[in-house]
C-alpha cells in the first residue's frame, strides 16, 4: 500500500513538474501551435525543405531569377562619412552625380541617392543602373577615369569618408522596376543575408509575397547580389512617413496567405537589417 502511494505521489510530482516546465520549453515570441493545425503546418514546412519549384542545378541563379527582358546591372554603394563632413559630402554629390546621370555618353542612370536617417548614422547610399550589364559598367568606369571633374570629385570625397563598400546586383523578375517618383517620401532598404543555397526558395516565395505589398504603391525594387557580399537580398520600399509604413506593414498580416509566406521565408535568413533613408534633393526617387 505504501509503495503504491509513493508511486502515485511520484507520478503526480513528475506531472506537476512537466506542467510547470512546459511553457519554458517554448521559444519566446513564437506562437503556440496545437492540435492538427500544428502538425499540418510542421509537415508543410518540412516538405518545403525538399521541394523546389525551380531546380537550381539546371541554370545559374542570375538566369533563373533576374528579368530576361532587360540586361540592366545595378550598383549599390554605401559610404560612411565623417560626421563633420556630411553636409559638404552631400553638396558635392548633388553637384557631380546628376551630371553623370544626365550625360547621354554614359550608359548609366542614377536611380536614387539618400542619407540614412535610422540605422547606421552619417551614411550615404547610392543606387545606379547600368543599361547593358557588365559591358556598360566597364564603359562607364573607363570614361570616368578620363573625366577631370569626376577625378577631382573623387579626391575631395576621399577626404570626407571613413569607409565605403559596394555590391553589384540584379533585379528580381517579379519586382517592380525602380522608376522616378515624386515625394516627399521616406525609403526603407531592407537587407537580408540568406543562408547559402536558399536563393531559389526565397525567389519562389517572394514571387507570391510581393502581391500582398502592392496596394499602396510602396514597392520600389527588389535585388540580389552578384558581386560583393553574396546571398544578399535588398528590398526597397517607399512610404509617406513612418506611421504610414507601420500601417501598411500591419495591414499585410490581415491578408490571407501572408503569414504562411513569412513562416516559410524566415528560416532562410541568417541576418537582416533595416535602413530608413531620406532622399537628397537631386535624387530621382523623392
PDB file of C-alpha atoms in Angstrom:
ATOM      1  CA  UNK A   1       0.000   0.000   0.000  1.00  0.00           C
ATOM      2  CA  UNK A   2       2.783   2.451   0.939  1.00  0.00           C
ATOM      3  CA  UNK A   3       4.626   1.604  -2.293  1.00  0.00           C
ATOM      4  CA  UNK A   4       1.509   2.367  -4.375  1.00  0.00           C
ATOM      5  CA  UNK A   5       1.069   5.697  -2.596  1.00  0.00           C
ATOM      6  CA  UNK A   6       4.740   6.517  -3.172  1.00  0.00           C
ATOM      7  CA  UNK A   7       4.488   5.695  -6.873  1.00  0.00           C
ATOM      8  CA  UNK A   8       1.289   7.743  -7.223  1.00  0.00           C
ATOM      9  CA  UNK A   9       2.853  10.669  -5.413  1.00  0.00           C
ATOM     10  CA  UNK A  10       5.956  10.461  -7.600  1.00  0.00           C
ATOM     11  CA  UNK A  11       3.857  10.430 -10.752  1.00  0.00           C
ATOM     12  CA  UNK A  12       1.859  13.427  -9.568  1.00  0.00           C
ATOM     13  CA  UNK A  13       5.073  15.287  -8.682  1.00  0.00           C
ATOM     14  CA  UNK A  14       6.576  14.490 -12.111  1.00  0.00           C
ATOM     15  CA  UNK A  15       3.387  15.558 -13.887  1.00  0.00           C
ATOM     16  CA  UNK A  16       3.343  18.833 -11.982  1.00  0.00           C
ATOM     17  CA  UNK A  17       6.974  19.441 -12.860  1.00  0.00           C
ATOM     18  CA  UNK A  18       6.292  18.838 -16.555  1.00  0.00           C
ATOM     19  CA  UNK A  19       3.289  21.151 -16.484  1.00  0.00           C
ATOM     20  CA  UNK A  20       5.377  23.879 -14.856  1.00  0.00           C
ATOM     21  CA  UNK A  21       8.302  23.366 -17.248  1.00  0.00           C
ATOM     22  CA  UNK A  22       6.278  23.207 -20.462  1.00  0.00           C
ATOM     23  CA  UNK A  23       5.964  26.981 -21.052  1.00  0.00           C
ATOM     24  CA  UNK A  24       9.738  27.435 -20.620  1.00  0.00           C
ATOM     25  CA  UNK A  25      10.368  24.941 -23.404  1.00  0.00           C
ATOM     26  CA  UNK A  26       8.764  27.277 -25.947  1.00  0.00           C
ATOM     27  CA  UNK A  27      10.970  29.863 -27.639  1.00  0.00           C
ATOM     28  CA  UNK A  28       9.989  33.423 -26.650  1.00  0.00           C
ATOM     29  CA  UNK A  29       7.947  35.260 -29.242  1.00  0.00           C
ATOM     30  CA  UNK A  30       6.727  32.155 -31.097  1.00  0.00           C
ATOM     31  CA  UNK A  31       3.071  31.251 -31.191  1.00  0.00           C
ATOM     32  CA  UNK A  32       1.915  28.002 -29.609  1.00  0.00           C
ATOM     33  CA  UNK A  33       0.760  25.588 -32.278  1.00  0.00           C
ATOM     34  CA  UNK A  34      -1.736  22.967 -31.102  1.00  0.00           C
ATOM     35  CA  UNK A  35      -3.665  20.006 -32.463  1.00  0.00           C
ATOM     36  CA  UNK A  36      -3.876  19.039 -36.095  1.00  0.00           C
ATOM     37  CA  UNK A  37      -3.129  22.572 -37.365  1.00  0.00           C
ATOM     38  CA  UNK A  38       0.294  22.357 -35.691  1.00  0.00           C
ATOM     39  CA  UNK A  39       1.083  19.004 -37.284  1.00  0.00           C
ATOM     40  CA  UNK A  40      -0.170  20.209 -40.669  1.00  0.00           C
ATOM     41  CA  UNK A  41       1.978  23.340 -40.563  1.00  0.00           C
ATOM     42  CA  UNK A  42       5.038  21.376 -39.440  1.00  0.00           C
ATOM     43  CA  UNK A  43       4.500  18.820 -42.214  1.00  0.00           C
ATOM     44  CA  UNK A  44       4.151  21.608 -44.791  1.00  0.00           C
ATOM     45  CA  UNK A  45       7.295  23.293 -43.545  1.00  0.00           C
ATOM     46  CA  UNK A  46       9.272  20.024 -43.681  1.00  0.00           C
ATOM     47  CA  UNK A  47       8.052  19.380 -47.221  1.00  0.00           C
ATOM     48  CA  UNK A  48       9.191  22.864 -48.235  1.00  0.00           C
ATOM     49  CA  UNK A  49      12.763  21.893 -47.355  1.00  0.00           C
ATOM     50  CA  UNK A  50      12.800  19.201 -50.021  1.00  0.00           C
ATOM     51  CA  UNK A  51      10.518  20.569 -52.744  1.00  0.00           C
ATOM     52  CA  UNK A  52      11.790  23.229 -55.159  1.00  0.00           C
ATOM     53  CA  UNK A  53       9.691  24.844 -57.844  1.00  0.00           C
ATOM     54  CA  UNK A  54      12.883  25.500 -59.815  1.00  0.00           C
ATOM     55  CA  UNK A  55      15.863  23.169 -59.907  1.00  0.00           C
ATOM     56  CA  UNK A  56      18.885  25.413 -59.212  1.00  0.00           C
ATOM     57  CA  UNK A  57      21.250  22.895 -60.804  1.00  0.00           C
ATOM     58  CA  UNK A  58      19.788  23.487 -64.270  1.00  0.00           C
ATOM     59  CA  UNK A  59      20.934  27.087 -64.560  1.00  0.00           C
ATOM     60  CA  UNK A  60      22.619  29.945 -62.697  1.00  0.00           C
ATOM     61  CA  UNK A  61      20.546  31.824 -60.134  1.00  0.00           C
ATOM     62  CA  UNK A  62      21.004  35.013 -62.154  1.00  0.00           C
ATOM     63  CA  UNK A  63      19.323  33.412 -65.172  1.00  0.00           C
ATOM     64  CA  UNK A  64      16.509  31.861 -63.169  1.00  0.00           C
ATOM     65  CA  UNK A  65      15.610  34.874 -61.020  1.00  0.00           C
ATOM     66  CA  UNK A  66      16.546  38.014 -62.967  1.00  0.00           C
ATOM     67  CA  UNK A  67      14.465  39.827 -65.579  1.00  0.00           C
ATOM     68  CA  UNK A  68      15.058  38.351 -69.017  1.00  0.00           C
ATOM     69  CA  UNK A  69      13.648  41.299 -70.940  1.00  0.00           C
ATOM     70  CA  UNK A  70      16.363  43.655 -69.638  1.00  0.00           C
ATOM     71  CA  UNK A  71      20.101  43.330 -69.181  1.00  0.00           C
ATOM     72  CA  UNK A  72      20.400  46.007 -66.521  1.00  0.00           C
ATOM     73  CA  UNK A  73      23.001  45.734 -63.793  1.00  0.00           C
ATOM     74  CA  UNK A  74      22.736  47.705 -60.549  1.00  0.00           C
ATOM     75  CA  UNK A  75      25.429  49.029 -58.243  1.00  0.00           C
ATOM     76  CA  UNK A  76      24.607  49.754 -54.616  1.00  0.00           C
ATOM     77  CA  UNK A  77      27.110  51.973 -52.784  1.00  0.00           C
ATOM     78  CA  UNK A  78      27.400  52.534 -49.027  1.00  0.00           C
ATOM     79  CA  UNK A  79      29.590  55.469 -47.962  1.00  0.00           C
ATOM     80  CA  UNK A  80      30.262  56.078 -44.270  1.00  0.00           C
ATOM     81  CA  UNK A  81      31.013  59.785 -43.976  1.00  0.00           C
ATOM     82  CA  UNK A  82      32.889  61.678 -41.272  1.00  0.00           C
ATOM     83  CA  UNK A  83      30.105  63.309 -39.221  1.00  0.00           C
ATOM     84  CA  UNK A  84      31.549  66.793 -39.628  1.00  0.00           C
ATOM     85  CA  UNK A  85      31.761  66.321 -43.431  1.00  0.00           C
ATOM     86  CA  UNK A  86      28.247  65.051 -44.230  1.00  0.00           C
ATOM     87  CA  UNK A  87      26.898  68.416 -45.372  1.00  0.00           C
ATOM     88  CA  UNK A  88      29.907  69.058 -47.628  1.00  0.00           C
ATOM     89  CA  UNK A  89      29.718  65.489 -48.950  1.00  0.00           C
ATOM     90  CA  UNK A  90      26.053  65.901 -49.882  1.00  0.00           C
ATOM     91  CA  UNK A  91      26.834  69.195 -51.604  1.00  0.00           C
ATOM     92  CA  UNK A  92      29.481  67.804 -53.946  1.00  0.00           C
ATOM     93  CA  UNK A  93      27.382  64.683 -54.668  1.00  0.00           C
ATOM     94  CA  UNK A  94      24.436  66.866 -55.682  1.00  0.00           C
ATOM     95  CA  UNK A  95      26.721  68.863 -57.968  1.00  0.00           C
ATOM     96  CA  UNK A  96      28.504  65.962 -59.722  1.00  0.00           C
ATOM     97  CA  UNK A  97      26.307  62.844 -59.733  1.00  0.00           C
ATOM     98  CA  UNK A  98      23.383  64.402 -61.696  1.00  0.00           C
ATOM     99  CA  UNK A  99      25.828  65.429 -64.454  1.00  0.00           C
ATOM    100  CA  UNK A 100      26.803  61.785 -64.985  1.00  0.00           C
ATOM    101  CA  UNK A 101      23.151  60.768 -64.804  1.00  0.00           C
ATOM    102  CA  UNK A 102      22.150  63.284 -67.488  1.00  0.00           C
ATOM    103  CA  UNK A 103      25.117  62.727 -69.827  1.00  0.00           C
ATOM    104  CA  UNK A 104      23.983  60.507 -72.721  1.00  0.00           C
ATOM    105  CA  UNK A 105      27.560  59.347 -73.298  1.00  0.00           C
ATOM    106  CA  UNK A 106      27.342  57.358 -70.058  1.00  0.00           C
ATOM    107  CA  UNK A 107      25.071  54.271 -70.259  1.00  0.00           C
ATOM    108  CA  UNK A 108      24.059  54.577 -66.627  1.00  0.00           C
ATOM    109  CA  UNK A 109      21.241  56.067 -64.561  1.00  0.00           C
ATOM    110  CA  UNK A 110      21.217  57.367 -61.014  1.00  0.00           C
ATOM    111  CA  UNK A 111      18.225  55.524 -59.535  1.00  0.00           C
ATOM    112  CA  UNK A 112      18.379  57.136 -56.101  1.00  0.00           C
ATOM    113  CA  UNK A 113      20.668  58.776 -53.572  1.00  0.00           C
ATOM    114  CA  UNK A 114      19.943  59.033 -49.854  1.00  0.00           C
ATOM    115  CA  UNK A 115      21.236  59.690 -46.354  1.00  0.00           C
ATOM    116  CA  UNK A 116      20.438  57.096 -43.703  1.00  0.00           C
ATOM    117  CA  UNK A 117      18.036  58.505 -41.125  1.00  0.00           C
ATOM    118  CA  UNK A 118      17.591  55.444 -38.893  1.00  0.00           C
ATOM    119  CA  UNK A 119      20.192  52.714 -38.988  1.00  0.00           C
ATOM    120  CA  UNK A 120      23.891  53.357 -39.485  1.00  0.00           C
ATOM    121  CA  UNK A 121      24.369  57.078 -38.994  1.00  0.00           C
ATOM    122  CA  UNK A 122      26.244  59.561 -41.229  1.00  0.00           C
ATOM    123  CA  UNK A 123      25.885  57.179 -44.145  1.00  0.00           C
ATOM    124  CA  UNK A 124      25.132  57.867 -47.806  1.00  0.00           C
ATOM    125  CA  UNK A 125      23.532  55.270 -50.071  1.00  0.00           C
ATOM    126  CA  UNK A 126      23.589  55.472 -53.870  1.00  0.00           C
ATOM    127  CA  UNK A 127      21.873  53.153 -56.351  1.00  0.00           C
ATOM    128  CA  UNK A 128      22.969  53.136 -60.020  1.00  0.00           C
ATOM    129  CA  UNK A 129      21.614  51.238 -63.017  1.00  0.00           C
ATOM    130  CA  UNK A 130      23.807  50.238 -65.979  1.00  0.00           C
ATOM    131  CA  UNK A 131      21.748  49.642 -69.106  1.00  0.00           C
ATOM    132  CA  UNK A 132      23.585  46.870 -70.918  1.00  0.00           C
ATOM    133  CA  UNK A 133      25.028  44.985 -67.956  1.00  0.00           C
ATOM    134  CA  UNK A 134      28.734  44.458 -67.373  1.00  0.00           C
ATOM    135  CA  UNK A 135      29.889  45.986 -70.710  1.00  0.00           C
ATOM    136  CA  UNK A 136      28.028  49.197 -69.784  1.00  0.00           C
ATOM    137  CA  UNK A 137      29.625  49.214 -66.332  1.00  0.00           C
ATOM    138  CA  UNK A 138      33.084  48.802 -67.859  1.00  0.00           C
ATOM    139  CA  UNK A 139      32.410  51.582 -70.366  1.00  0.00           C
ATOM    140  CA  UNK A 140      31.307  53.996 -67.643  1.00  0.00           C
ATOM    141  CA  UNK A 141      34.301  53.201 -65.432  1.00  0.00           C
ATOM    142  CA  UNK A 142      36.739  53.735 -68.326  1.00  0.00           C
ATOM    143  CA  UNK A 143      35.165  57.071 -69.248  1.00  0.00           C
ATOM    144  CA  UNK A 144      35.141  58.300 -65.656  1.00  0.00           C
ATOM    145  CA  UNK A 145      38.891  57.677 -65.421  1.00  0.00           C
ATOM    146  CA  UNK A 146      39.270  60.312 -68.138  1.00  0.00           C
ATOM    147  CA  UNK A 147      36.761  62.747 -66.610  1.00  0.00           C
ATOM    148  CA  UNK A 148      38.727  65.501 -64.842  1.00  0.00           C
ATOM    149  CA  UNK A 149      35.676  66.800 -62.940  1.00  0.00           C
ATOM    150  CA  UNK A 150      34.932  63.318 -61.608  1.00  0.00           C
ATOM    151  CA  UNK A 151      38.558  62.735 -60.618  1.00  0.00           C
ATOM    152  CA  UNK A 152      38.542  65.988 -58.643  1.00  0.00           C
ATOM    153  CA  UNK A 153      35.260  64.925 -57.071  1.00  0.00           C
ATOM    154  CA  UNK A 154      36.728  61.568 -56.030  1.00  0.00           C
ATOM    155  CA  UNK A 155      39.769  63.238 -54.499  1.00  0.00           C
ATOM    156  CA  UNK A 156      37.625  65.663 -52.487  1.00  0.00           C
ATOM    157  CA  UNK A 157      35.267  62.844 -51.495  1.00  0.00           C
ATOM    158  CA  UNK A 158      38.071  60.609 -50.246  1.00  0.00           C
ATOM    159  CA  UNK A 159      38.978  63.150 -47.554  1.00  0.00           C
ATOM    160  CA  UNK A 160      35.408  63.022 -46.230  1.00  0.00           C
ATOM    161  CA  UNK A 161      34.939  59.238 -45.970  1.00  0.00           C
ATOM    162  CA  UNK A 162      35.591  56.786 -43.158  1.00  0.00           C
ATOM    163  CA  UNK A 163      34.833  53.703 -45.273  1.00  0.00           C
ATOM    164  CA  UNK A 164      32.893  52.594 -48.319  1.00  0.00           C
ATOM    165  CA  UNK A 165      31.691  49.386 -49.943  1.00  0.00           C
ATOM    166  CA  UNK A 166      29.580  48.399 -52.911  1.00  0.00           C
ATOM    167  CA  UNK A 167      27.707  45.468 -54.417  1.00  0.00           C
ATOM    168  CA  UNK A 168      26.683  44.583 -57.954  1.00  0.00           C
ATOM    169  CA  UNK A 169      23.076  43.447 -58.145  1.00  0.00           C
ATOM    170  CA  UNK A 170      20.439  42.084 -60.487  1.00  0.00           C
ATOM    171  CA  UNK A 171      16.733  42.804 -60.066  1.00  0.00           C
ATOM    172  CA  UNK A 172      14.208  40.067 -59.355  1.00  0.00           C
ATOM    173  CA  UNK A 173      11.942  39.344 -62.314  1.00  0.00           C
ATOM    174  CA  UNK A 174       8.757  39.629 -60.222  1.00  0.00           C
ATOM    175  CA  UNK A 175       9.552  43.043 -58.663  1.00  0.00           C
ATOM    176  CA  UNK A 176       8.744  46.493 -59.988  1.00  0.00           C
ATOM    177  CA  UNK A 177      11.491  48.199 -61.934  1.00  0.00           C
ATOM    178  CA  UNK A 178      12.518  51.286 -59.929  1.00  0.00           C
ATOM    179  CA  UNK A 179      11.351  54.435 -61.703  1.00  0.00           C
ATOM    180  CA  UNK A 180      11.477  58.096 -60.610  1.00  0.00           C
ATOM    181  CA  UNK A 181       8.692  59.140 -58.256  1.00  0.00           C
ATOM    182  CA  UNK A 182       7.624  62.395 -56.689  1.00  0.00           C
ATOM    183  CA  UNK A 183       7.710  62.972 -52.963  1.00  0.00           C
ATOM    184  CA  UNK A 184       8.018  63.609 -50.234  1.00  0.00           C
ATOM    185  CA  UNK A 185       8.717  60.016 -49.197  1.00  0.00           C
ATOM    186  CA  UNK A 186      10.919  58.163 -46.812  1.00  0.00           C
ATOM    187  CA  UNK A 187      12.576  54.997 -48.094  1.00  0.00           C
ATOM    188  CA  UNK A 188      13.270  51.742 -46.338  1.00  0.00           C
ATOM    189  CA  UNK A 189      16.074  49.484 -47.546  1.00  0.00           C
ATOM    190  CA  UNK A 190      15.606  46.043 -46.021  1.00  0.00           C
ATOM    191  CA  UNK A 191      18.694  43.875 -46.483  1.00  0.00           C
ATOM    192  CA  UNK A 192      18.690  40.118 -45.924  1.00  0.00           C
ATOM    193  CA  UNK A 193      21.710  37.848 -45.650  1.00  0.00           C
ATOM    194  CA  UNK A 194      20.377  34.467 -46.775  1.00  0.00           C
ATOM    195  CA  UNK A 195      21.722  31.042 -45.963  1.00  0.00           C
ATOM    196  CA  UNK A 196      23.853  29.829 -48.907  1.00  0.00           C
ATOM    197  CA  UNK A 197      21.803  27.668 -51.254  1.00  0.00           C
ATOM    198  CA  UNK A 198      18.424  29.256 -50.441  1.00  0.00           C
ATOM    199  CA  UNK A 199      18.136  31.999 -53.075  1.00  0.00           C
ATOM    200  CA  UNK A 200      15.793  29.923 -55.264  1.00  0.00           C
ATOM    201  CA  UNK A 201      13.423  29.255 -52.361  1.00  0.00           C
ATOM    202  CA  UNK A 202      13.438  32.953 -51.493  1.00  0.00           C
ATOM    203  CA  UNK A 203      12.561  33.856 -55.065  1.00  0.00           C
ATOM    204  CA  UNK A 204       9.765  31.277 -55.233  1.00  0.00           C
ATOM    205  CA  UNK A 205       8.125  32.543 -52.047  1.00  0.00           C
ATOM    206  CA  UNK A 206       8.546  36.268 -52.749  1.00  0.00           C
ATOM    207  CA  UNK A 207       7.144  35.883 -56.261  1.00  0.00           C
ATOM    208  CA  UNK A 208       3.876  35.259 -54.396  1.00  0.00           C
ATOM    209  CA  UNK A 209       4.525  37.505 -51.390  1.00  0.00           C
ATOM    210  CA  UNK A 210       5.038  40.685 -53.439  1.00  0.00           C
ATOM    211  CA  UNK A 211       1.351  40.565 -54.447  1.00  0.00           C
ATOM    212  CA  UNK A 212       0.430  41.315 -50.835  1.00  0.00           C
ATOM    213  CA  UNK A 213       2.538  44.501 -50.837  1.00  0.00           C
ATOM    214  CA  UNK A 214       1.347  46.311 -53.969  1.00  0.00           C
ATOM    215  CA  UNK A 215      -1.785  48.084 -52.709  1.00  0.00           C
ATOM    216  CA  UNK A 216      -0.110  51.323 -51.641  1.00  0.00           C
ATOM    217  CA  UNK A 217       2.484  51.513 -54.423  1.00  0.00           C
ATOM    218  CA  UNK A 218       5.144  51.148 -51.752  1.00  0.00           C
ATOM    219  CA  UNK A 219       7.254  48.535 -53.587  1.00  0.00           C
ATOM    220  CA  UNK A 220      10.157  50.254 -55.370  1.00  0.00           C
ATOM    221  CA  UNK A 221      12.579  47.462 -56.278  1.00  0.00           C
ATOM    222  CA  UNK A 222      13.971  44.079 -55.291  1.00  0.00           C
ATOM    223  CA  UNK A 223      17.564  42.970 -55.955  1.00  0.00           C
ATOM    224  CA  UNK A 224      20.001  40.140 -55.264  1.00  0.00           C
ATOM    225  CA  UNK A 225      23.785  40.334 -55.189  1.00  0.00           C
ATOM    226  CA  UNK A 226      26.172  39.080 -57.863  1.00  0.00           C
ATOM    227  CA  UNK A 227      29.476  40.576 -56.703  1.00  0.00           C
ATOM    228  CA  UNK A 228      30.380  41.767 -53.213  1.00  0.00           C
ATOM    229  CA  UNK A 229      28.659  40.183 -50.244  1.00  0.00           C
ATOM    230  CA  UNK A 230      26.902  37.161 -51.758  1.00  0.00           C
ATOM    231  CA  UNK A 231      23.457  35.745 -50.995  1.00  0.00           C
ATOM    232  CA  UNK A 232      22.334  39.262 -50.159  1.00  0.00           C
ATOM    233  CA  UNK A 233      18.809  40.423 -50.984  1.00  0.00           C
ATOM    234  CA  UNK A 234      17.709  44.070 -50.874  1.00  0.00           C
ATOM    235  CA  UNK A 235      14.077  45.214 -50.896  1.00  0.00           C
ATOM    236  CA  UNK A 236      13.465  48.943 -51.391  1.00  0.00           C
ATOM    237  CA  UNK A 237      10.169  50.469 -50.201  1.00  0.00           C
ATOM    238  CA  UNK A 238       8.728  53.990 -50.237  1.00  0.00           C
ATOM    239  CA  UNK A 239       6.324  55.412 -47.623  1.00  0.00           C
ATOM    240  CA  UNK A 240       4.857  58.821 -46.921  1.00  0.00           C
ATOM    241  CA  UNK A 241       6.089  58.681 -43.319  1.00  0.00           C
ATOM    242  CA  UNK A 242       6.902  56.242 -40.520  1.00  0.00           C
ATOM    243  CA  UNK A 243       3.282  55.900 -39.399  1.00  0.00           C
ATOM    244  CA  UNK A 244       2.195  55.024 -42.945  1.00  0.00           C
ATOM    245  CA  UNK A 245       4.922  52.398 -43.019  1.00  0.00           C
ATOM    246  CA  UNK A 246       3.614  50.920 -39.769  1.00  0.00           C
ATOM    247  CA  UNK A 247       0.005  50.884 -41.009  1.00  0.00           C
ATOM    248  CA  UNK A 248       0.858  49.235 -44.345  1.00  0.00           C
ATOM    249  CA  UNK A 249       3.047  46.568 -42.767  1.00  0.00           C
ATOM    250  CA  UNK A 250       0.391  45.758 -40.143  1.00  0.00           C
ATOM    251  CA  UNK A 251      -2.305  45.542 -42.831  1.00  0.00           C
ATOM    252  CA  UNK A 252      -0.361  42.802 -44.631  1.00  0.00           C
ATOM    253  CA  UNK A 253      -0.900  40.477 -41.662  1.00  0.00           C
ATOM    254  CA  UNK A 254      -4.665  40.628 -42.217  1.00  0.00           C
ATOM    255  CA  UNK A 255      -4.340  39.268 -45.773  1.00  0.00           C
ATOM    256  CA  UNK A 256      -4.853  35.551 -46.164  1.00  0.00           C
ATOM    257  CA  UNK A 257      -1.597  33.848 -47.106  1.00  0.00           C
ATOM    258  CA  UNK A 258       0.895  36.491 -45.929  1.00  0.00           C
ATOM    259  CA  UNK A 259       1.555  34.803 -42.588  1.00  0.00           C
ATOM    260  CA  UNK A 260       2.298  31.485 -44.290  1.00  0.00           C
ATOM    261  CA  UNK A 261       4.839  33.051 -46.656  1.00  0.00           C
ATOM    262  CA  UNK A 262       6.594  34.796 -43.765  1.00  0.00           C
ATOM    263  CA  UNK A 263       6.644  31.478 -41.908  1.00  0.00           C
ATOM    264  CA  UNK A 264       8.475  29.827 -44.810  1.00  0.00           C
ATOM    265  CA  UNK A 265      10.955  32.618 -45.572  1.00  0.00           C
ATOM    266  CA  UNK A 266      12.175  33.385 -42.039  1.00  0.00           C
ATOM    267  CA  UNK A 267      14.227  30.133 -41.786  1.00  0.00           C
ATOM    268  CA  UNK A 268      16.106  31.148 -44.963  1.00  0.00           C
ATOM    269  CA  UNK A 269      17.548  34.281 -43.310  1.00  0.00           C
ATOM    270  CA  UNK A 270      20.845  34.414 -41.439  1.00  0.00           C
ATOM    271  CA  UNK A 271      20.807  38.139 -40.740  1.00  0.00           C
ATOM    272  CA  UNK A 272      18.698  41.170 -41.646  1.00  0.00           C
ATOM    273  CA  UNK A 273      18.911  44.943 -41.426  1.00  0.00           C
ATOM    274  CA  UNK A 274      16.568  47.860 -41.992  1.00  0.00           C
ATOM    275  CA  UNK A 275      17.616  51.387 -43.003  1.00  0.00           C
ATOM    276  CA  UNK A 276      15.231  54.325 -43.119  1.00  0.00           C
ATOM    277  CA  UNK A 277      16.596  56.812 -45.649  1.00  0.00           C
ATOM    278  CA  UNK A 278      15.890  60.382 -46.733  1.00  0.00           C
ATOM    279  CA  UNK A 279      16.480  61.239 -50.418  1.00  0.00           C
ATOM    280  CA  UNK A 280      18.786  64.062 -51.407  1.00  0.00           C
ATOM    281  CA  UNK A 281      17.187  66.907 -53.363  1.00  0.00           C
ATOM    282  CA  UNK A 282      18.661  65.674 -56.649  1.00  0.00           C
ATOM    283  CA  UNK A 283      17.553  62.038 -56.221  1.00  0.00           C
ATOM    284  CA  UNK A 284      15.172  60.776 -58.960  1.00  0.00           C
ATOM    285  CA  UNK A 285      13.380  58.881 -56.193  1.00  0.00           C
ATOM    286  CA  UNK A 286      11.831  61.572 -53.997  1.00  0.00           C
TER     287      UNK A 286
END
